[in-house]
PDB file of C-alpha atoms in Angstrom:
ATOM      1  CA  MET A 127      -0.203 -28.861   4.365  1.00 52.00           C
ATOM      2  CA  SER A 128       1.215 -31.302   1.500  1.00 64.00           C
ATOM      3  CA  ALA A 129       0.357 -30.202  -2.241  1.00 76.00           C
ATOM      4  CA  THR A 130      -2.698 -31.430  -3.567  1.00 78.00           C
ATOM      5  CA  ILE A 131      -3.303 -32.464  -7.348  1.00 81.00           C
ATOM      6  CA  LYS A 132      -6.016 -29.445  -7.311  1.00 80.00           C
ATOM      7  CA  ASP A 133      -3.107 -27.269  -6.234  1.00 84.00           C
ATOM      8  CA  ILE A 134      -1.186 -28.681  -9.450  1.00 83.00           C
ATOM      9  CA  ALA A 135      -4.169 -28.248 -11.784  1.00 83.00           C
ATOM     10  CA  LYS A 136      -4.462 -24.554 -10.399  1.00 85.00           C
ATOM     11  CA  LYS A 137      -0.944 -23.992 -11.150  1.00 86.00           C
ATOM     12  CA  VAL A 138      -0.584 -25.729 -14.592  1.00 85.00           C
ATOM     13  CA  GLY A 139      -4.616 -24.084 -15.888  1.00 87.00           C
ATOM     14  CA  VAL A 140      -5.083 -27.537 -16.569  1.00 83.00           C
ATOM     15  CA  ALA A 141      -8.263 -29.997 -14.938  1.00 78.00           C
ATOM     16  CA  PRO A 142      -7.353 -31.763 -11.871  1.00 77.00           C
ATOM     17  CA  SER A 143      -8.106 -35.414 -14.163  1.00 70.00           C
ATOM     18  CA  THR A 144      -5.333 -33.842 -16.095  1.00 77.00           C
ATOM     19  CA  VAL A 145      -2.982 -33.970 -13.925  1.00 77.00           C
ATOM     20  CA  SER A 146      -3.878 -37.516 -11.995  1.00 73.00           C
ATOM     21  CA  ARG A 147      -3.528 -38.957 -15.675  1.00 68.00           C
ATOM     22  CA  VAL A 148       0.591 -37.361 -16.100  1.00 74.00           C
ATOM     23  CA  LEU A 149       1.451 -38.457 -12.107  1.00 72.00           C
ATOM     24  CA  ALA A 150      -0.090 -42.246 -12.648  1.00 64.00           C
ATOM     25  CA  ASN A 151       1.837 -42.366 -16.332  1.00 60.00           C
ATOM     26  CA  LYS A 152      -1.454 -42.502 -18.046  1.00 58.00           C
ATOM     27  CA  SER A 153      -0.491 -40.768 -22.114  1.00 54.00           C
ATOM     28  CA  LYS A 154      -3.885 -41.013 -23.405  1.00 53.00           C
ATOM     29  CA  TYR A 155      -5.983 -37.473 -23.453  1.00 53.00           C
ATOM     30  CA  TYR A 156      -2.576 -35.022 -22.847  1.00 61.00           C
ATOM     31  CA  ASN A 157       0.057 -33.959 -24.637  1.00 73.00           C
ATOM     32  CA  LEU A 158       3.873 -34.123 -23.552  1.00 74.00           C
ATOM     33  CA  GLU A 159       4.007 -30.192 -22.864  1.00 79.00           C
ATOM     34  CA  THR A 160       1.156 -30.889 -20.398  1.00 81.00           C
ATOM     35  CA  ALA A 161       2.931 -33.826 -19.159  1.00 78.00           C
ATOM     36  CA  GLU A 162       5.996 -31.909 -18.352  1.00 81.00           C
ATOM     37  CA  LYS A 163       4.140 -28.947 -16.942  1.00 84.00           C
ATOM     38  CA  VAL A 164       2.589 -30.785 -14.835  1.00 81.00           C
ATOM     39  CA  LYS A 165       5.821 -32.826 -13.493  1.00 82.00           C
ATOM     40  CA  ARG A 166       7.792 -29.305 -12.806  1.00 86.00           C
ATOM     41  CA  ALA A 167       4.970 -28.243 -11.241  1.00 83.00           C
ATOM     42  CA  ALA A 168       4.443 -31.274  -8.992  1.00 81.00           C
ATOM     43  CA  GLN A 169       8.168 -31.143  -8.400  1.00 81.00           C
ATOM     44  CA  GLU A 170       7.787 -27.056  -7.330  1.00 81.00           C
ATOM     45  CA  LEU A 171       5.264 -27.451  -5.210  1.00 81.00           C
ATOM     46  CA  GLY A 172       6.352 -30.437  -3.590  1.00 79.00           C
ATOM     47  CA  TYR A 173       4.057 -32.958  -4.318  1.00 77.00           C
ATOM     48  CA  LYS A 174       4.707 -36.196  -2.971  1.00 64.00           C
ATOM     49  CA  LYS A 175       2.300 -39.341  -3.535  1.00 61.00           C
ATOM     50  CA  ASN A 176       1.555 -41.113  -0.655  1.00 53.00           C
ATOM     51  CA  GLN A 177       1.994 -44.522  -1.580  1.00 45.00           C
ATOM     52  CA  ALA A 178       1.260 -45.818   1.902  1.00 43.00           C
ATOM     53  CA  ALA A 179      -2.306 -44.417   1.196  1.00 45.00           C
ATOM     54  CA  VAL A 180      -2.207 -45.726  -1.902  1.00 48.00           C
ATOM     55  CA  GLU A 181      -1.159 -49.174  -0.541  1.00 44.00           C
ATOM     56  CA  LEU A 182      -3.519 -49.134   2.015  1.00 43.00           C
ATOM     57  CA  VAL A 183      -6.480 -48.837  -0.479  1.00 44.00           C
ATOM     58  CA  LYS A 184      -5.577 -51.041  -1.877  1.00 46.00           C
ATOM     59  CA  GLN A 185      -5.028 -53.618   0.123  1.00 48.00           C
ATOM     60  CA  HIS A 186      -6.770 -52.706   3.390  1.00 56.00           C
ATOM     61  CA  SER A 187      -8.877 -49.715   3.946  1.00 70.00           C
ATOM     62  CA  ASN A 188     -12.272 -49.650   6.158  1.00 85.00           C
ATOM     63  CA  VAL A 189     -13.733 -46.619   4.931  1.00 90.00           C
ATOM     64  CA  ILE A 190     -16.212 -46.178   2.438  1.00 94.00           C
ATOM     65  CA  ALA A 191     -16.920 -42.912   1.103  1.00 95.00           C
ATOM     66  CA  ALA A 192     -20.580 -41.708   0.156  1.00 95.00           C
ATOM     67  CA  VAL A 193     -21.282 -38.631  -1.734  1.00 94.00           C
ATOM     68  CA  VAL A 194     -24.576 -37.016  -1.226  1.00 91.00           C
ATOM     69  CA  SER A 195     -26.502 -34.665  -3.634  1.00 84.00           C
ATOM     70  CA  SER A 196     -27.002 -31.682  -1.714  1.00 75.00           C
ATOM     71  CA  VAL A 197     -30.540 -31.349  -3.506  1.00 69.00           C
ATOM     72  CA  LYS A 198     -33.455 -30.911  -0.860  1.00 64.00           C
ATOM     73  CA  THR A 199     -34.641 -34.920  -1.326  1.00 67.00           C
ATOM     74  CA  ASN A 200     -35.600 -37.010   1.786  1.00 74.00           C
ATOM     75  CA  PHE A 201     -34.857 -40.653   0.195  1.00 84.00           C
ATOM     76  CA  ALA A 202     -31.125 -40.078   0.337  1.00 88.00           C
ATOM     77  CA  GLY A 203     -31.064 -41.033   4.619  1.00 89.00           C
ATOM     78  CA  GLU A 204     -32.483 -44.750   3.610  1.00 94.00           C
ATOM     79  CA  ILE A 205     -29.984 -45.025   1.017  1.00 95.00           C
ATOM     80  CA  LEU A 206     -27.146 -43.803   3.878  1.00 95.00           C
ATOM     81  CA  ASP A 207     -28.903 -46.190   6.036  1.00 96.00           C
ATOM     82  CA  GLY A 208     -28.723 -49.228   4.327  1.00 97.00           C
ATOM     83  CA  ILE A 209     -25.120 -48.102   3.517  1.00 96.00           C
ATOM     84  CA  LYS A 210     -24.333 -47.895   7.164  1.00 96.00           C
ATOM     85  CA  ASP A 211     -25.942 -51.090   8.301  1.00 97.00           C
ATOM     86  CA  GLU A 212     -24.076 -53.215   5.598  1.00 96.00           C
ATOM     87  CA  ALA A 213     -20.728 -51.356   5.771  1.00 94.00           C
ATOM     88  CA  SER A 214     -21.047 -51.513   9.570  1.00 94.00           C
ATOM     89  CA  ARG A 215     -21.828 -55.867   9.318  1.00 92.00           C
ATOM     90  CA  HIS A 216     -18.350 -55.727   7.419  1.00 88.00           C
ATOM     91  CA  GLY A 217     -16.168 -53.382  10.167  1.00 90.00           C
ATOM     92  CA  TYR A 218     -16.374 -50.683   7.895  1.00 92.00           C
ATOM     93  CA  ASP A 219     -16.540 -47.043   8.712  1.00 92.00           C
ATOM     94  CA  LEU A 220     -18.503 -44.848   6.493  1.00 94.00           C
ATOM     95  CA  ILE A 221     -17.552 -40.524   5.286  1.00 93.00           C
ATOM     96  CA  ILE A 222     -20.115 -38.360   4.046  1.00 93.00           C
ATOM     97  CA  VAL A 223     -19.744 -35.656   1.560  1.00 92.00           C
ATOM     98  CA  TYR A 224     -22.191 -33.089  -0.301  1.00 89.00           C
ATOM     99  CA  SER A 225     -22.071 -32.117  -3.323  1.00 85.00           C
ATOM    100  CA  ASN A 226     -24.303 -30.110  -5.816  1.00 73.00           C
ATOM    101  CA  SER A 227     -25.524 -32.651  -8.223  1.00 68.00           C
ATOM    102  CA  ALA A 228     -25.437 -30.566 -11.015  1.00 72.00           C
ATOM    103  CA  ASP A 229     -22.326 -27.671 -10.630  1.00 82.00           C
ATOM    104  CA  SER A 230     -18.977 -29.511 -12.031  1.00 86.00           C
ATOM    105  CA  LYS A 231     -16.924 -27.583  -9.592  1.00 88.00           C
ATOM    106  CA  GLU A 232     -19.094 -28.652  -7.054  1.00 89.00           C
ATOM    107  CA  GLN A 233     -18.506 -32.242  -7.644  1.00 91.00           C
ATOM    108  CA  GLU A 234     -14.724 -31.892  -7.818  1.00 90.00           C
ATOM    109  CA  ARG A 235     -14.462 -30.389  -5.030  1.00 90.00           C
ATOM    110  CA  ALA A 236     -16.407 -33.562  -2.793  1.00 91.00           C
ATOM    111  CA  LEU A 237     -14.456 -36.210  -5.580  1.00 92.00           C
ATOM    112  CA  LEU A 238     -10.798 -34.682  -4.415  1.00 88.00           C
ATOM    113  CA  THR A 239     -11.980 -34.709  -0.479  1.00 88.00           C
ATOM    114  CA  VAL A 240     -12.425 -38.555  -0.917  1.00 88.00           C
ATOM    115  CA  ILE A 241     -10.047 -39.401  -3.174  1.00 83.00           C
ATOM    116  CA  GLU A 242      -7.096 -38.019  -2.032  1.00 78.00           C
ATOM    117  CA  ARG A 243      -7.867 -39.766   1.041  1.00 78.00           C
ATOM    118  CA  PRO A 244      -7.309 -43.511   1.603  1.00 80.00           C
ATOM    119  CA  VAL A 245     -11.237 -44.922   1.134  1.00 87.00           C
ATOM    120  CA  LEU A 246     -11.933 -48.673   0.681  1.00 88.00           C
ATOM    121  CA  GLY A 247     -14.456 -47.319  -2.774  1.00 91.00           C
ATOM    122  CA  VAL A 248     -16.919 -44.432  -3.199  1.00 95.00           C
ATOM    123  CA  LEU A 249     -20.885 -44.989  -3.281  1.00 96.00           C
ATOM    124  CA  LEU A 250     -22.465 -41.697  -5.242  1.00 95.00           C
ATOM    125  CA  LEU A 251     -25.818 -40.879  -4.852  1.00 93.00           C
ATOM    126  CA  SER A 252     -28.023 -39.482  -7.025  1.00 88.00           C
ATOM    127  CA  ILE A 253     -25.324 -37.771  -8.570  1.00 87.00           C
ATOM    128  CA  ALA A 254     -24.792 -37.132 -12.301  1.00 85.00           C
ATOM    129  CA  LEU A 255     -20.698 -36.312 -12.815  1.00 89.00           C
ATOM    130  CA  SER A 256     -19.504 -34.621 -15.529  1.00 88.00           C
ATOM    131  CA  GLU A 257     -16.981 -36.121 -18.105  1.00 89.00           C
ATOM    132  CA  ASN A 258     -13.926 -34.420 -16.577  1.00 89.00           C
ATOM    133  CA  ASN A 259     -14.983 -35.279 -13.182  1.00 91.00           C
ATOM    134  CA  LEU A 260     -15.945 -39.328 -14.439  1.00 91.00           C
ATOM    135  CA  ASN A 261     -12.578 -39.900 -15.656  1.00 89.00           C
ATOM    136  CA  LEU A 262     -10.952 -37.972 -12.647  1.00 88.00           C
ATOM    137  CA  LEU A 263     -13.093 -40.945 -10.839  1.00 90.00           C
ATOM    138  CA  LYS A 264     -11.513 -43.290 -12.830  1.00 88.00           C
ATOM    139  CA  ASP A 265      -8.160 -42.283 -12.504  1.00 82.00           C
ATOM    140  CA  SER A 266      -7.717 -42.472  -8.828  1.00 83.00           C
ATOM    141  CA  GLU A 267      -8.366 -46.262  -9.278  1.00 81.00           C
ATOM    142  CA  ILE A 268     -10.605 -46.578  -6.679  1.00 87.00           C
ATOM    143  CA  PRO A 269     -13.666 -48.763  -6.565  1.00 90.00           C
ATOM    144  CA  TYR A 270     -16.820 -47.094  -7.098  1.00 93.00           C
ATOM    145  CA  CYS A 271     -20.827 -47.276  -8.071  1.00 95.00           C
ATOM    146  CA  PHE A 272     -23.240 -45.239  -8.638  1.00 95.00           C
ATOM    147  CA  LEU A 273     -26.799 -45.513  -6.462  1.00 96.00           C
ATOM    148  CA  SER A 274     -30.332 -44.610  -7.202  1.00 93.00           C
ATOM    149  CA  MET A 275     -29.359 -43.651 -11.180  1.00 91.00           C
ATOM    150  CA  GLY A 276     -28.788 -45.941 -13.663  1.00 90.00           C
ATOM    151  CA  PHE A 277     -27.159 -45.464 -17.093  1.00 87.00           C
ATOM    152  CA  ASP A 278     -26.959 -47.114 -20.679  1.00 82.00           C
ATOM    153  CA  ASP A 279     -22.707 -47.445 -21.336  1.00 83.00           C
ATOM    154  CA  ASN A 280     -20.691 -49.822 -18.794  1.00 85.00           C
ATOM    155  CA  ARG A 281     -20.954 -47.641 -15.508  1.00 89.00           C
ATOM    156  CA  PRO A 282     -21.382 -49.469 -12.574  1.00 93.00           C
ATOM    157  CA  PHE A 283     -24.679 -48.875 -10.549  1.00 95.00           C
ATOM    158  CA  VAL A 284     -27.443 -49.674  -8.140  1.00 96.00           C
ATOM    159  CA  SER A 285     -31.290 -48.666  -9.362  1.00 96.00           C
ATOM    160  CA  SER A 286     -34.490 -48.931  -9.765  1.00 97.00           C
ATOM    161  CA  ASP A 287     -35.461 -48.957 -13.917  1.00 96.00           C
ATOM    162  CA  ASP A 288     -36.837 -45.502 -14.324  1.00 96.00           C
ATOM    163  CA  ILE A 289     -38.648 -45.796 -17.950  1.00 96.00           C
ATOM    164  CA  GLU A 290     -40.478 -49.184 -15.542  1.00 98.00           C
ATOM    165  CA  ILE A 291     -41.067 -46.128 -12.693  1.00 98.00           C
ATOM    166  CA  GLY A 292     -42.695 -44.095 -15.272  1.00 98.00           C
ATOM    167  CA  TYR A 293     -44.816 -45.918 -16.676  1.00 98.00           C
ATOM    168  CA  LYS A 294     -46.197 -47.732 -13.808  1.00 98.00           C
ATOM    169  CA  ALA A 295     -46.799 -44.468 -12.458  1.00 98.00           C
ATOM    170  CA  THR A 296     -49.013 -42.611 -15.260  1.00 98.00           C
ATOM    171  CA  LYS A 297     -50.323 -46.478 -16.116  1.00 98.00           C
ATOM    172  CA  LEU A 298     -51.941 -46.323 -12.495  1.00 98.00           C
ATOM    173  CA  LEU A 299     -54.032 -43.327 -13.593  1.00 98.00           C
ATOM    174  CA  ILE A 300     -55.038 -44.621 -16.360  1.00 98.00           C
ATOM    175  CA  GLU A 301     -56.190 -47.711 -15.291  1.00 98.00           C
ATOM    176  CA  ASN A 302     -58.748 -44.949 -12.661  1.00 98.00           C
ATOM    177  CA  GLY A 303     -59.603 -43.619 -15.690  1.00 98.00           C
ATOM    178  CA  HIS A 304     -57.563 -40.570 -16.317  1.00 98.00           C
ATOM    179  CA  ARG A 305     -56.054 -38.967 -18.994  1.00 98.00           C
ATOM    180  CA  ASN A 306     -55.070 -35.664 -18.812  1.00 98.00           C
ATOM    181  CA  ILE A 307     -51.762 -36.211 -16.568  1.00 98.00           C
ATOM    182  CA  GLY A 308     -49.081 -34.153 -15.618  1.00 98.00           C
ATOM    183  CA  LEU A 309     -45.759 -35.011 -14.611  1.00 98.00           C
ATOM    184  CA  ALA A 310     -43.902 -32.410 -12.069  1.00 98.00           C
ATOM    185  CA  GLY A 311     -41.225 -31.561 -11.141  1.00 96.00           C
ATOM    186  CA  ILE A 312     -38.893 -33.735 -13.625  1.00 94.00           C
ATOM    187  CA  ASP A 313     -35.277 -33.111 -13.929  1.00 90.00           C
ATOM    188  CA  MET A 314     -33.980 -31.607 -17.071  1.00 73.00           C
ATOM    189  CA  TYR A 315     -30.274 -34.622 -16.914  1.00 70.00           C
ATOM    190  CA  PRO A 316     -29.963 -37.188 -19.759  1.00 67.00           C
ATOM    191  CA  TYR A 317     -30.573 -39.877 -17.098  1.00 83.00           C
ATOM    192  CA  THR A 318     -33.592 -40.083 -14.611  1.00 90.00           C
ATOM    193  CA  GLY A 319     -35.429 -37.437 -15.749  1.00 92.00           C
ATOM    194  CA  ARG A 320     -35.268 -38.617 -19.521  1.00 93.00           C
ATOM    195  CA  LEU A 321     -36.127 -42.299 -18.306  1.00 94.00           C
ATOM    196  CA  ARG A 322     -38.660 -41.542 -16.626  1.00 96.00           C
ATOM    197  CA  LEU A 323     -40.460 -39.055 -19.313  1.00 96.00           C
ATOM    198  CA  ASP A 324     -39.948 -42.285 -21.529  1.00 96.00           C
ATOM    199  CA  GLY A 325     -41.994 -44.134 -19.698  1.00 97.00           C
ATOM    200  CA  TYR A 326     -44.773 -41.760 -18.725  1.00 98.00           C
ATOM    201  CA  LYS A 327     -45.064 -41.521 -22.406  1.00 98.00           C
ATOM    202  CA  LYS A 328     -44.595 -44.912 -23.345  1.00 98.00           C
ATOM    203  CA  ALA A 329     -47.999 -45.288 -21.516  1.00 98.00           C
ATOM    204  CA  LEU A 330     -50.001 -42.054 -22.255  1.00 98.00           C
ATOM    205  CA  GLN A 331     -49.171 -43.568 -26.372  1.00 98.00           C
ATOM    206  CA  GLU A 332     -50.425 -47.037 -25.574  1.00 98.00           C
ATOM    207  CA  ILE A 333     -53.999 -44.905 -24.916  1.00 98.00           C
ATOM    208  CA  ASP A 334     -53.115 -42.188 -28.232  1.00 98.00           C
ATOM    209  CA  VAL A 335     -53.035 -39.565 -25.951  1.00 98.00           C
ATOM    210  CA  ASP A 336     -49.812 -37.227 -27.087  1.00 97.00           C
ATOM    211  CA  PRO A 337     -49.034 -34.805 -23.786  1.00 97.00           C
ATOM    212  CA  LYS A 338     -49.095 -30.980 -23.992  1.00 97.00           C
ATOM    213  CA  ASP A 339     -45.898 -29.402 -23.015  1.00 96.00           C
ATOM    214  CA  SER A 340     -47.522 -27.565 -20.716  1.00 97.00           C
ATOM    215  CA  TRP A 341     -48.490 -30.576 -18.937  1.00 98.00           C
ATOM    216  CA  ILE A 342     -44.745 -31.581 -18.568  1.00 98.00           C
ATOM    217  CA  GLN A 343     -42.782 -28.961 -15.257  1.00 98.00           C
ATOM    218  CA  SER A 344     -39.415 -29.327 -15.048  1.00 95.00           C
ATOM    219  CA  GLY A 345     -37.531 -29.234 -11.539  1.00 94.00           C
ATOM    220  CA  ASP A 346     -35.004 -30.813  -9.345  1.00 88.00           C
ATOM    221  CA  TYR A 347     -36.492 -33.311  -7.407  1.00 90.00           C
ATOM    222  CA  SER A 348     -37.334 -30.777  -4.479  1.00 90.00           C
ATOM    223  CA  TYR A 349     -40.607 -29.570  -2.428  1.00 94.00           C
ATOM    224  CA  ILE A 350     -40.053 -25.755  -4.002  1.00 96.00           C
ATOM    225  CA  SER A 351     -40.647 -27.475  -7.962  1.00 96.00           C
ATOM    226  CA  GLY A 352     -43.696 -29.148  -6.488  1.00 97.00           C
ATOM    227  CA  GLU A 353     -45.070 -25.846  -5.392  1.00 98.00           C
ATOM    228  CA  ASN A 354     -43.739 -24.202  -8.838  1.00 98.00           C
ATOM    229  CA  ALA A 355     -45.457 -26.987 -11.316  1.00 98.00           C
ATOM    230  CA  MET A 356     -48.500 -26.839  -9.363  1.00 98.00           C
ATOM    231  CA  SER A 357     -48.870 -22.830  -9.526  1.00 98.00           C
ATOM    232  CA  ASN A 358     -47.965 -23.338 -13.547  1.00 98.00           C
ATOM    233  CA  TYR A 359     -50.866 -25.599 -14.369  1.00 98.00           C
ATOM    234  CA  GLY A 360     -52.589 -23.355 -12.121  1.00 98.00           C
ATOM    235  CA  LYS A 361     -55.829 -23.129 -10.896  1.00 96.00           C
ATOM    236  CA  ASN A 362     -58.395 -24.090 -14.079  1.00 96.00           C
ATOM    237  CA  THR A 363     -55.808 -26.786 -14.989  1.00 97.00           C
ATOM    238  CA  GLU A 364     -57.791 -29.821 -17.589  1.00 97.00           C
ATOM    239  CA  LEU A 365     -55.554 -32.393 -15.488  1.00 98.00           C
ATOM    240  CA  THR A 366     -57.266 -35.221 -13.447  1.00 98.00           C
ATOM    241  CA  GLY A 367     -53.965 -36.596 -12.334  1.00 98.00           C
ATOM    242  CA  ILE A 368     -50.172 -35.995 -11.694  1.00 98.00           C
ATOM    243  CA  VAL A 369     -47.615 -37.788 -11.339  1.00 98.00           C
ATOM    244  CA  CYS A 370     -45.178 -36.161  -9.107  1.00 98.00           C
ATOM    245  CA  VAL A 371     -41.205 -37.722  -9.483  1.00 96.00           C
ATOM    246  CA  SER A 372     -40.757 -37.361  -5.808  1.00 94.00           C
ATOM    247  CA  ASP A 373     -42.194 -37.328  -2.273  1.00 96.00           C
ATOM    248  CA  MET A 374     -41.185 -34.314  -2.004  1.00 95.00           C
ATOM    249  CA  VAL A 375     -42.912 -32.568  -5.012  1.00 97.00           C
ATOM    250  CA  ALA A 376     -45.820 -34.721  -3.906  1.00 98.00           C
ATOM    251  CA  ILE A 377     -46.529 -32.363  -0.827  1.00 98.00           C
ATOM    252  CA  GLY A 378     -45.522 -29.601  -2.850  1.00 98.00           C
ATOM    253  CA  VAL A 379     -47.708 -30.118  -5.896  1.00 98.00           C
ATOM    254  CA  LEU A 380     -50.664 -31.406  -2.844  1.00 98.00           C
ATOM    255  CA  ASN A 381     -50.184 -28.232  -0.327  1.00 98.00           C
ATOM    256  CA  GLN A 382     -50.557 -25.923  -3.591  1.00 98.00           C
ATOM    257  CA  ALA A 383     -53.169 -27.898  -4.974  1.00 98.00           C
ATOM    258  CA  ARG A 384     -55.193 -26.987  -1.797  1.00 97.00           C
ATOM    259  CA  ASN A 385     -54.346 -23.218  -1.734  1.00 97.00           C
ATOM    260  CA  PHE A 386     -56.027 -23.408  -5.383  1.00 98.00           C
ATOM    261  CA  GLY A 387     -59.191 -24.859  -3.576  1.00 97.00           C
ATOM    262  CA  PHE A 388     -58.470 -29.054  -4.596  1.00 97.00           C
ATOM    263  CA  LYS A 389     -59.349 -31.382  -3.498  1.00 97.00           C
ATOM    264  CA  VAL A 390     -57.544 -34.529  -3.168  1.00 98.00           C
ATOM    265  CA  PRO A 391     -58.232 -36.820  -4.526  1.00 98.00           C
ATOM    266  CA  ASP A 392     -61.966 -35.614  -5.502  1.00 97.00           C
ATOM    267  CA  ASP A 393     -60.736 -32.607  -7.897  1.00 97.00           C
ATOM    268  CA  LEU A 394     -57.053 -33.973  -8.755  1.00 98.00           C
ATOM    269  CA  SER A 395     -55.291 -37.617  -7.900  1.00 98.00           C
ATOM    270  CA  ILE A 396     -51.638 -37.482  -7.446  1.00 98.00           C
ATOM    271  CA  VAL A 397     -49.119 -40.214  -8.125  1.00 98.00           C
ATOM    272  CA  SER A 398     -45.659 -40.086  -6.032  1.00 98.00           C
ATOM    273  CA  ILE A 399     -42.305 -41.622  -6.663  1.00 97.00           C
ATOM    274  CA  ASP A 400     -40.398 -42.859  -4.027  1.00 96.00           C
ATOM    275  CA  GLY A 401     -42.567 -44.038  -1.249  1.00 96.00           C
ATOM    276  CA  THR A 402     -40.544 -43.227   2.028  1.00 94.00           C
ATOM    277  CA  GLU A 403     -42.367 -42.252   5.414  1.00 94.00           C
ATOM    278  CA  MET A 404     -42.903 -38.889   4.027  1.00 95.00           C
ATOM    279  CA  CYS A 405     -46.204 -40.876   1.698  1.00 97.00           C
ATOM    280  CA  LYS A 406     -47.554 -41.260   5.278  1.00 96.00           C
ATOM    281  CA  ILE A 407     -47.426 -38.221   7.072  1.00 95.00           C
ATOM    282  CA  VAL A 408     -49.818 -35.902   4.843  1.00 97.00           C
ATOM    283  CA  GLN A 409     -52.951 -36.155   4.341  1.00 96.00           C
ATOM    284  CA  PRO A 410     -54.424 -37.534   2.519  1.00 98.00           C
ATOM    285  CA  GLN A 411     -51.868 -40.350   2.350  1.00 98.00           C
ATOM    286  CA  LEU A 412     -50.107 -40.498  -1.047  1.00 98.00           C
ATOM    287  CA  THR A 413     -50.365 -43.611  -3.515  1.00 98.00           C
ATOM    288  CA  SER A 414     -46.909 -44.213  -4.799  1.00 98.00           C
ATOM    289  CA  ILE A 415     -44.373 -46.201  -6.841  1.00 98.00           C
ATOM    290  CA  SER A 416     -42.200 -47.220  -3.986  1.00 97.00           C
ATOM    291  CA  GLN A 417     -38.517 -47.904  -4.251  1.00 97.00           C
ATOM    292  CA  ASP A 418     -36.524 -50.203  -2.163  1.00 97.00           C
ATOM    293  CA  PHE A 419     -33.486 -47.560  -1.035  1.00 96.00           C
ATOM    294  CA  TYR A 420     -32.731 -49.354   1.660  1.00 96.00           C
ATOM    295  CA  LYS A 421     -31.794 -52.113  -0.174  1.00 97.00           C
ATOM    296  CA  MET A 422     -29.638 -50.006  -2.906  1.00 97.00           C
ATOM    297  CA  GLY A 423     -27.136 -48.819  -0.433  1.00 97.00           C
ATOM    298  CA  ILE A 424     -26.617 -52.364   1.047  1.00 96.00           C
ATOM    299  CA  LYS A 425     -25.867 -53.317  -2.738  1.00 95.00           C
ATOM    300  CA  GLY A 426     -23.732 -50.086  -3.238  1.00 96.00           C
ATOM    301  CA  VAL A 427     -21.520 -51.829  -0.243  1.00 95.00           C
ATOM    302  CA  GLN A 428     -21.485 -55.237  -1.783  1.00 93.00           C
ATOM    303  CA  GLN A 429     -20.159 -53.843  -4.918  1.00 91.00           C
ATOM    304  CA  ILE A 430     -17.613 -52.177  -3.912  1.00 88.00           C
ATOM    305  CA  THR A 431     -16.585 -54.984  -0.806  1.00 84.00           C
ATOM    306  CA  ASP A 432     -16.906 -58.213  -3.250  1.00 79.00           C
ATOM    307  CA  ASN A 433     -14.875 -56.225  -5.941  1.00 62.00           C
ATOM    308  CA  ILE A 434     -17.757 -57.694  -8.818  1.00 49.00           C
ATOM    309  CA  GLY A 435     -16.405 -55.147 -11.225  1.00 48.00           C
ATOM    310  CA  ASP A 436     -16.733 -51.758 -13.043  1.00 48.00           C
ATOM    311  CA  LYS A 437     -19.519 -53.653 -15.790  1.00 53.00           C
ATOM    312  CA  ASN A 438     -21.970 -54.766 -12.441  1.00 86.00           C
ATOM    313  CA  GLN A 439     -25.253 -53.127 -13.166  1.00 90.00           C
ATOM    314  CA  GLN A 440     -28.259 -54.148 -10.725  1.00 93.00           C
ATOM    315  CA  PHE A 441     -32.011 -53.137 -10.538  1.00 95.00           C
ATOM    316  CA  VAL A 442     -33.981 -52.883  -7.462  1.00 96.00           C
ATOM    317  CA  SER A 443     -38.071 -54.001  -7.891  1.00 95.00           C
ATOM    318  CA  ILE A 444     -39.983 -51.501  -7.382  1.00 97.00           C
ATOM    319  CA  HIS A 445     -43.964 -51.856  -6.514  1.00 97.00           C
ATOM    320  CA  ILE A 446     -47.113 -50.077  -6.355  1.00 98.00           C
ATOM    321  CA  GLU A 447     -48.675 -48.721  -2.453  1.00 98.00           C
ATOM    322  CA  GLU A 448     -52.015 -47.707  -2.737  1.00 97.00           C
ATOM    323  CA  ARG A 449     -53.187 -45.034  -0.134  1.00 97.00           C
ATOM    324  CA  GLU A 450     -55.720 -42.159  -0.310  1.00 97.00           C
ATOM    325  CA  SER A 451     -54.215 -39.478  -3.402  1.00 98.00           C
ATOM    326  CA  VAL A 452     -56.015 -41.460  -6.333  1.00 98.00           C
ATOM    327  CA  LYS A 453     -59.510 -41.819  -7.375  1.00 97.00           C
ATOM    328  CA  PHE A 454     -61.478 -43.551 -10.016  1.00 96.00           C
ATOM    329  CA  ILE A 455     -62.751 -41.123 -12.187  1.00 94.00           C
ATOM    330  CA  LYS A 456     -65.396 -42.413 -15.065  1.00 80.00           C
TER     331      LYS A 456
END
């Protein structure tokens, strides 16, 4: 088996992104001594750049790669459905690689799995890449696009407006008479979670409510995050409404609330964010801020195939689905 960029990086003791830059003759971010070590290691290991693969990528590769967060949420399926349908419509194949969304080494492994193969483009589903891994992806010169995650720099993405999501979810509870409103399962990363938190706080500021630290419970969008959040709120919580940052979190909150003896929505109102089919198969059905994940998948493929460029950023619209988990209080 021929040597890879990762093999060279391990031998020299540098990041794969540095090896990629050296071999691509990009002089920024490394010194001459490092370049010499990389080139010597490449020669010793017998590394050969797959020029045929490079040309295939640039000209007529028919494979799109999707790197998917391994966090146990349920919305990725709808995005993948959109990707698969749009890719199939154009005659493209799809490969799927899973990665821990917050682990730099796992991200690197997933990226190397796809960029050392001839792929037309890379779609990243709810993955916040570390700086080194973002540079690794950029240096591959393979088109890429983030899905379900927006940024405030020039990275290409297709996502919902997460500030608007946090704001509308909280505003919905406010319009139903609630003032003590929790935010459950929010992640600590600087993108999706921060933006939804900003929207949540903005809505509360409009009614002069300063949320207590205990109202905001962190997590990773999973079911267990919802259970933990509700456990931390406790049986005697002052909250009358909770914004849950995913459907899985909402179900975790719902079930733990029942364990405490709460009736939803009589004792506690819940608004879920995402609006997947999970909202309809629980009782009571969950009112949600619904995202069009299927459309995200379609637009992601279009960004890759239409060669729009790395500055293109698109927001997909959201809407409120009123079901059974929110009650008006006086």
